[in-house]
PDB file of C-alpha atoms and ligand atoms in Angstrom:
ATOM      1  CA  UNK T   1      -4.720 -26.977  20.080  1.00 59.00           C
ATOM      2  CA  UNK T   2      -3.508 -26.772  23.810  1.00 70.00           C
ATOM      3  CA  UNK T   3      -2.377 -29.488  25.699  1.00 84.00           C
ATOM      4  CA  UNK T   4      -5.659 -31.091  27.269  1.00 91.00           C
ATOM      5  CA  UNK T   5      -6.039 -31.739  31.085  1.00 93.00           C
ATOM      6  CA  UNK T   6      -6.114 -35.830  30.390  1.00 95.00           C
ATOM      7  CA  UNK T   7      -6.591 -36.425  34.176  1.00 93.00           C
ATOM      8  CA  UNK T   8      -9.832 -34.753  34.390  1.00 94.00           C
ATOM      9  CA  UNK T   9     -11.014 -35.728  30.880  1.00 96.00           C
ATOM     10  CA  UNK T  10     -10.216 -39.455  30.857  1.00 96.00           C
ATOM     11  CA  UNK T  11     -13.386 -41.687  30.452  1.00 97.00           C
ATOM     12  CA  UNK T  12     -14.378 -45.456  29.859  1.00 97.00           C
ATOM     13  CA  UNK T  13     -13.458 -47.067  26.164  1.00 96.00           C
ATOM     14  CA  UNK T  14     -17.122 -47.433  25.798  1.00 94.00           C
ATOM     15  CA  UNK T  15     -17.925 -43.688  25.809  1.00 97.00           C
ATOM     16  CA  UNK T  16     -15.148 -43.202  23.085  1.00 98.00           C
ATOM     17  CA  UNK T  17     -16.833 -45.779  21.238  1.00 96.00           C
ATOM     18  CA  UNK T  18     -20.394 -44.219  21.597  1.00 96.00           C
ATOM     19  CA  UNK T  19     -19.107 -40.802  20.908  1.00 98.00           C
ATOM     20  CA  UNK T  20     -18.206 -42.006  17.260  1.00 97.00           C
ATOM     21  CA  UNK T  21     -21.585 -43.564  16.979  1.00 96.00           C
ATOM     22  CA  UNK T  22     -24.007 -41.155  18.242  1.00 97.00           C
ATOM     23  CA  UNK T  23     -23.749 -38.243  20.591  1.00 97.00           C
ATOM     24  CA  UNK T  24     -27.094 -38.976  21.936  1.00 97.00           C
ATOM     25  CA  UNK T  25     -26.233 -42.693  22.684  1.00 96.00           C
ATOM     26  CA  UNK T  26     -23.294 -41.060  24.766  1.00 97.00           C
ATOM     27  CA  UNK T  27     -25.340 -38.869  26.533  1.00 97.00           C
ATOM     28  CA  UNK T  28     -27.846 -41.443  27.637  1.00 96.00           C
ATOM     29  CA  UNK T  29     -25.081 -44.003  28.618  1.00 95.00           C
ATOM     30  CA  UNK T  30     -23.280 -41.149  30.724  1.00 96.00           C
ATOM     31  CA  UNK T  31     -26.321 -40.588  32.717  1.00 96.00           C
ATOM     32  CA  UNK T  32     -26.736 -44.211  33.510  1.00 94.00           C
ATOM     33  CA  UNK T  33     -29.697 -45.040  31.330  1.00 91.00           C
ATOM     34  CA  UNK T  34     -29.622 -48.307  30.084  1.00 80.00           C
ATOM     35  CA  UNK T  35     -31.787 -50.417  27.823  1.00 72.00           C
ATOM     36  CA  UNK T  36     -32.772 -54.127  28.034  1.00 60.00           C
ATOM     37  CA  UNK T  37     -30.707 -55.540  25.206  1.00 60.00           C
ATOM     38  CA  UNK T  38     -27.602 -53.693  26.141  1.00 62.00           C
ATOM     39  CA  UNK T  39     -26.807 -56.375  29.043  1.00 61.00           C
ATOM     40  CA  UNK T  40     -27.333 -59.305  26.756  1.00 70.00           C
ATOM     41  CA  UNK T  41     -24.835 -58.089  24.328  1.00 71.00           C
ATOM     42  CA  UNK T  42     -22.395 -57.330  27.022  1.00 71.00           C
ATOM     43  CA  UNK T  43     -22.783 -60.954  28.104  1.00 76.00           C
ATOM     44  CA  UNK T  44     -22.637 -62.330  24.656  1.00 77.00           C
ATOM     45  CA  UNK T  45     -19.409 -60.029  24.205  1.00 75.00           C
ATOM     46  CA  UNK T  46     -17.779 -61.265  27.602  1.00 77.00           C
ATOM     47  CA  UNK T  47     -18.405 -65.020  26.384  1.00 79.00           C
ATOM     48  CA  UNK T  48     -16.908 -64.232  23.189  1.00 78.00           C
ATOM     49  CA  UNK T  49     -13.745 -62.789  24.791  1.00 78.00           C
ATOM     50  CA  UNK T  50     -13.641 -65.507  27.235  1.00 79.00           C
ATOM     51  CA  UNK T  51     -13.411 -68.107  24.306  1.00 78.00           C
ATOM     52  CA  UNK T  52     -10.984 -66.219  22.343  1.00 78.00           C
ATOM     53  CA  UNK T  53      -6.982 -66.304  22.503  1.00 78.00           C
ATOM     54  CA  UNK T  54      -7.329 -68.510  25.620  1.00 79.00           C
ATOM     55  CA  UNK T  55      -3.567 -69.024  25.700  1.00 79.00           C
ATOM     56  CA  UNK T  56      -3.129 -65.450  26.815  1.00 79.00           C
ATOM     57  CA  UNK T  57      -3.336 -64.968  30.574  1.00 79.00           C
ATOM     58  CA  UNK T  58      -3.792 -61.440  31.058  1.00 81.00           C
ATOM     59  CA  UNK T  59      -7.563 -60.642  30.451  1.00 84.00           C
ATOM     60  CA  UNK T  60     -10.165 -58.174  31.158  1.00 86.00           C
ATOM     61  CA  UNK T  61      -7.471 -55.762  32.691  1.00 92.00           C
ATOM     62  CA  UNK T  62      -9.067 -52.952  34.515  1.00 95.00           C
ATOM     63  CA  UNK T  63      -6.352 -49.999  34.368  1.00 94.00           C
ATOM     64  CA  UNK T  64      -6.902 -46.904  36.765  1.00 94.00           C
ATOM     65  CA  UNK T  65     -10.659 -48.306  37.337  1.00 94.00           C
ATOM     66  CA  UNK T  66     -11.316 -46.291  34.152  1.00 96.00           C
ATOM     67  CA  UNK T  67     -10.648 -48.455  30.940  1.00 96.00           C
ATOM     68  CA  UNK T  68     -11.151 -52.255  30.783  1.00 94.00           C
ATOM     69  CA  UNK T  69      -8.726 -54.072  28.188  1.00 95.00           C
ATOM     70  CA  UNK T  70      -9.841 -57.449  26.815  1.00 92.00           C
ATOM     71  CA  UNK T  71      -6.453 -59.067  26.624  1.00 93.00           C
ATOM     72  CA  UNK T  72      -2.978 -57.812  26.953  1.00 94.00           C
ATOM     73  CA  UNK T  73       0.338 -59.368  25.766  1.00 91.00           C
ATOM     74  CA  UNK T  74       3.769 -58.047  26.031  1.00 91.00           C
ATOM     75  CA  UNK T  75       3.501 -55.927  22.871  1.00 94.00           C
ATOM     76  CA  UNK T  76      -0.316 -55.784  22.192  1.00 95.00           C
ATOM     77  CA  UNK T  77      -3.722 -54.862  23.331  1.00 96.00           C
ATOM     78  CA  UNK T  78      -6.209 -57.244  21.955  1.00 95.00           C
ATOM     79  CA  UNK T  79      -9.731 -56.044  21.641  1.00 94.00           C
ATOM     80  CA  UNK T  80     -12.412 -58.633  20.779  1.00 92.00           C
ATOM     81  CA  UNK T  81     -15.479 -57.494  18.991  1.00 91.00           C
ATOM     82  CA  UNK T  82     -18.814 -59.534  17.722  1.00 87.00           C
ATOM     83  CA  UNK T  83     -19.435 -57.656  14.636  1.00 87.00           C
ATOM     84  CA  UNK T  84     -17.428 -54.879  12.499  1.00 87.00           C
ATOM     85  CA  UNK T  85     -20.815 -53.085  11.716  1.00 87.00           C
ATOM     86  CA  UNK T  86     -19.451 -49.991  13.522  1.00 90.00           C
ATOM     87  CA  UNK T  87     -15.730 -50.562  12.808  1.00 93.00           C
ATOM     88  CA  UNK T  88     -14.790 -46.955  12.862  1.00 95.00           C
ATOM     89  CA  UNK T  89     -16.004 -46.478  16.450  1.00 96.00           C
ATOM     90  CA  UNK T  90     -14.375 -49.779  17.492  1.00 96.00           C
ATOM     91  CA  UNK T  91     -11.009 -48.600  16.118  1.00 97.00           C
ATOM     92  CA  UNK T  92     -11.202 -45.294  18.091  1.00 97.00           C
ATOM     93  CA  UNK T  93     -11.906 -47.201  21.246  1.00 97.00           C
ATOM     94  CA  UNK T  94      -8.832 -49.210  20.794  1.00 98.00           C
ATOM     95  CA  UNK T  95      -6.653 -46.227  19.452  1.00 98.00           C
ATOM     96  CA  UNK T  96      -7.902 -44.580  22.967  1.00 98.00           C
ATOM     97  CA  UNK T  97      -6.663 -47.472  24.865  1.00 98.00           C
ATOM     98  CA  UNK T  98      -3.101 -46.985  23.174  1.00 98.00           C
ATOM     99  CA  UNK T  99      -3.294 -43.350  23.919  1.00 98.00           C
ATOM    100  CA  UNK T 100      -4.141 -43.903  27.477  1.00 98.00           C
ATOM    101  CA  UNK T 101      -1.380 -46.412  27.930  1.00 97.00           C
ATOM    102  CA  UNK T 102       1.041 -43.936  26.415  1.00 97.00           C
ATOM    103  CA  UNK T 103      -0.051 -41.397  28.880  1.00 96.00           C
ATOM    104  CA  UNK T 104       0.973 -44.024  31.559  1.00 96.00           C
ATOM    105  CA  UNK T 105       4.342 -44.337  30.003  1.00 97.00           C
ATOM    106  CA  UNK T 106       3.552 -47.764  28.101  1.00 97.00           C
ATOM    107  CA  UNK T 107       3.550 -48.139  24.333  1.00 97.00           C
ATOM    108  CA  UNK T 108       1.651 -51.055  22.765  1.00 97.00           C
ATOM    109  CA  UNK T 109       0.271 -51.656  19.353  1.00 97.00           C
ATOM    110  CA  UNK T 110      -3.495 -52.704  19.167  1.00 98.00           C
ATOM    111  CA  UNK T 111      -5.107 -55.627  17.650  1.00 96.00           C
ATOM    112  CA  UNK T 112      -8.826 -55.665  16.563  1.00 96.00           C
ATOM    113  CA  UNK T 113     -10.200 -59.206  16.401  1.00 93.00           C
ATOM    114  CA  UNK T 114     -13.590 -60.511  15.038  1.00 93.00           C
ATOM    115  CA  UNK T 115     -13.438 -64.077  15.747  1.00 89.00           C
ATOM    116  CA  UNK T 116     -16.734 -64.721  13.940  1.00 88.00           C
ATOM    117  CA  UNK T 117     -15.477 -63.135  10.997  1.00 91.00           C
ATOM    118  CA  UNK T 118     -11.900 -64.534  10.947  1.00 91.00           C
ATOM    119  CA  UNK T 119     -10.768 -61.082  10.789  1.00 93.00           C
ATOM    120  CA  UNK T 120      -7.870 -59.297  12.348  1.00 94.00           C
ATOM    121  CA  UNK T 121      -6.697 -55.740  12.056  1.00 95.00           C
ATOM    122  CA  UNK T 122      -3.443 -54.140  13.394  1.00 97.00           C
ATOM    123  CA  UNK T 123      -3.764 -50.841  14.651  1.00 96.00           C
ATOM    124  CA  UNK T 124      -0.887 -48.321  15.474  1.00 97.00           C
ATOM    125  CA  UNK T 125      -1.251 -44.740  17.321  1.00 98.00           C
ATOM    126  CA  UNK T 126      -0.150 -42.076  15.095  1.00 98.00           C
ATOM    127  CA  UNK T 127       0.216 -38.238  15.997  1.00 97.00           C
ATOM    128  CA  UNK T 128      -2.898 -37.453  14.095  1.00 98.00           C
ATOM    129  CA  UNK T 129      -4.979 -40.210  16.137  1.00 98.00           C
ATOM    130  CA  UNK T 130      -3.691 -38.712  19.312  1.00 97.00           C
ATOM    131  CA  UNK T 131      -4.968 -35.232  18.144  1.00 97.00           C
ATOM    132  CA  UNK T 132      -8.096 -36.661  17.129  1.00 98.00           C
ATOM    133  CA  UNK T 133      -8.581 -38.432  20.641  1.00 98.00           C
ATOM    134  CA  UNK T 134      -7.976 -35.328  22.198  1.00 97.00           C
ATOM    135  CA  UNK T 135     -10.298 -33.250  20.489  1.00 97.00           C
ATOM    136  CA  UNK T 136     -12.908 -36.307  21.112  1.00 98.00           C
ATOM    137  CA  UNK T 137     -12.431 -36.034  24.879  1.00 98.00           C
ATOM    138  CA  UNK T 138     -12.989 -32.473  24.751  1.00 97.00           C
ATOM    139  CA  UNK T 139     -16.326 -32.829  22.896  1.00 98.00           C
ATOM    140  CA  UNK T 140     -17.356 -35.893  25.164  1.00 98.00           C
ATOM    141  CA  UNK T 141     -17.008 -33.703  28.217  1.00 98.00           C
ATOM    142  CA  UNK T 142     -19.279 -31.002  26.667  1.00 98.00           C
ATOM    143  CA  UNK T 143     -21.729 -33.301  25.469  1.00 98.00           C
ATOM    144  CA  UNK T 144     -22.145 -35.296  28.714  1.00 98.00           C
ATOM    145  CA  UNK T 145     -22.540 -31.790  30.598  1.00 97.00           C
ATOM    146  CA  UNK T 146     -25.654 -30.766  28.445  1.00 98.00           C
ATOM    147  CA  UNK T 147     -28.684 -30.729  30.719  1.00 97.00           C
ATOM    148  CA  UNK T 148     -30.790 -32.476  28.006  1.00 96.00           C
ATOM    149  CA  UNK T 149     -29.877 -35.093  25.264  1.00 96.00           C
ATOM    150  CA  UNK T 150     -28.354 -34.011  21.974  1.00 97.00           C
ATOM    151  CA  UNK T 151     -31.039 -33.731  19.237  1.00 96.00           C
ATOM    152  CA  UNK T 152     -32.461 -36.761  17.612  1.00 95.00           C
ATOM    153  CA  UNK T 153     -30.961 -37.490  14.035  1.00 94.00           C
ATOM    154  CA  UNK T 154     -31.863 -40.852  12.566  1.00 94.00           C
ATOM    155  CA  UNK T 155     -29.018 -43.073  11.448  1.00 93.00           C
ATOM    156  CA  UNK T 156     -28.956 -46.056   9.540  1.00 93.00           C
ATOM    157  CA  UNK T 157     -28.227 -48.286  12.464  1.00 92.00           C
ATOM    158  CA  UNK T 158     -30.823 -46.782  14.722  1.00 94.00           C
ATOM    159  CA  UNK T 159     -33.059 -49.776  14.621  1.00 92.00           C
ATOM    160  CA  UNK T 160     -30.234 -51.744  16.251  1.00 88.00           C
ATOM    161  CA  UNK T 161     -29.505 -49.433  18.805  1.00 91.00           C
ATOM    162  CA  UNK T 162     -30.488 -50.400  22.472  1.00 88.00           C
ATOM    163  CA  UNK T 163     -32.230 -46.797  22.889  1.00 93.00           C
ATOM    164  CA  UNK T 164     -34.363 -47.124  19.728  1.00 93.00           C
ATOM    165  CA  UNK T 165     -37.559 -47.376  21.793  1.00 91.00           C
ATOM    166  CA  UNK T 166     -36.424 -44.400  23.793  1.00 92.00           C
ATOM    167  CA  UNK T 167     -35.698 -42.165  20.777  1.00 95.00           C
ATOM    168  CA  UNK T 168     -38.545 -43.353  18.563  1.00 93.00           C
ATOM    169  CA  UNK T 169     -41.434 -44.437  20.635  1.00 86.00           C
ATOM    170  CA  UNK T 170     -43.267 -41.422  19.748  1.00 70.00           C
ATOM    171  CA  UNK T 171     -43.028 -41.924  16.091  1.00 58.00           C
ATOM    172  CA  UNK T 172     -46.024 -43.080  13.982  1.00 44.00           C
TER     173      UNK T 172
HETATM  174  S1  SF4 H 201     -31.577 -44.914  18.533  1.00 70.85           S
HETATM  175 FE1  SF4 H 201     -30.267 -43.624  16.992  1.00 70.85          FE
HETATM  176  S2  SF4 H 201     -30.645 -41.618  17.833  1.00 70.85           S
HETATM  177 FE2  SF4 H 201     -31.102 -42.801  19.265  1.00 70.85          FE
HETATM  178  S3  SF4 H 201     -29.473 -43.189  20.656  1.00 70.85           S
HETATM  179 FE3  SF4 H 201     -29.575 -44.933  19.195  1.00 70.85          FE
HETATM  180  S4  SF4 H 201     -28.431 -44.374  17.438  1.00 70.85           S
HETATM  181 FE4  SF4 H 201     -28.723 -42.549  18.533  1.00 70.85          FE
END
């Protein structure tokens, strides 16, 4: 694959996360369509982040006005999550942060932390992850440029999605 134009494709970590969950969700979010329980989950997530790893001073770091890192230490980026229900998407989000920092000449490893589950996982950015992220950035650009949302495909976690009503309100 040719080298991508990262400057024109870079996006927030949440969009990467949503890309790995549901392309339709990504499209709604990109268009600024929000649902009621989204803000509530964001509040709970922020509270959990504030209560975790309190000895770390660099918290909620906004880089380039694009990505928002929960906690940054000398060698690590620490991402705090409420649950591991959508772990793969969470891993890709953190890998994207590592990729983004690498583009800025900063090399760190990632730590995915689930305080409620007492679980933590170390994440390292490998060349194949970089390729995967670059493919995702190109696809996300294509999806968000669509005039209408990608077709509805029911997923096991749809009932927990903040866009459930929007997607399924017409169903009997
Ligand atoms: S309800 Fe399901 S199909 Fe609709 S946006 Fe959410 S995950 Fe995607």
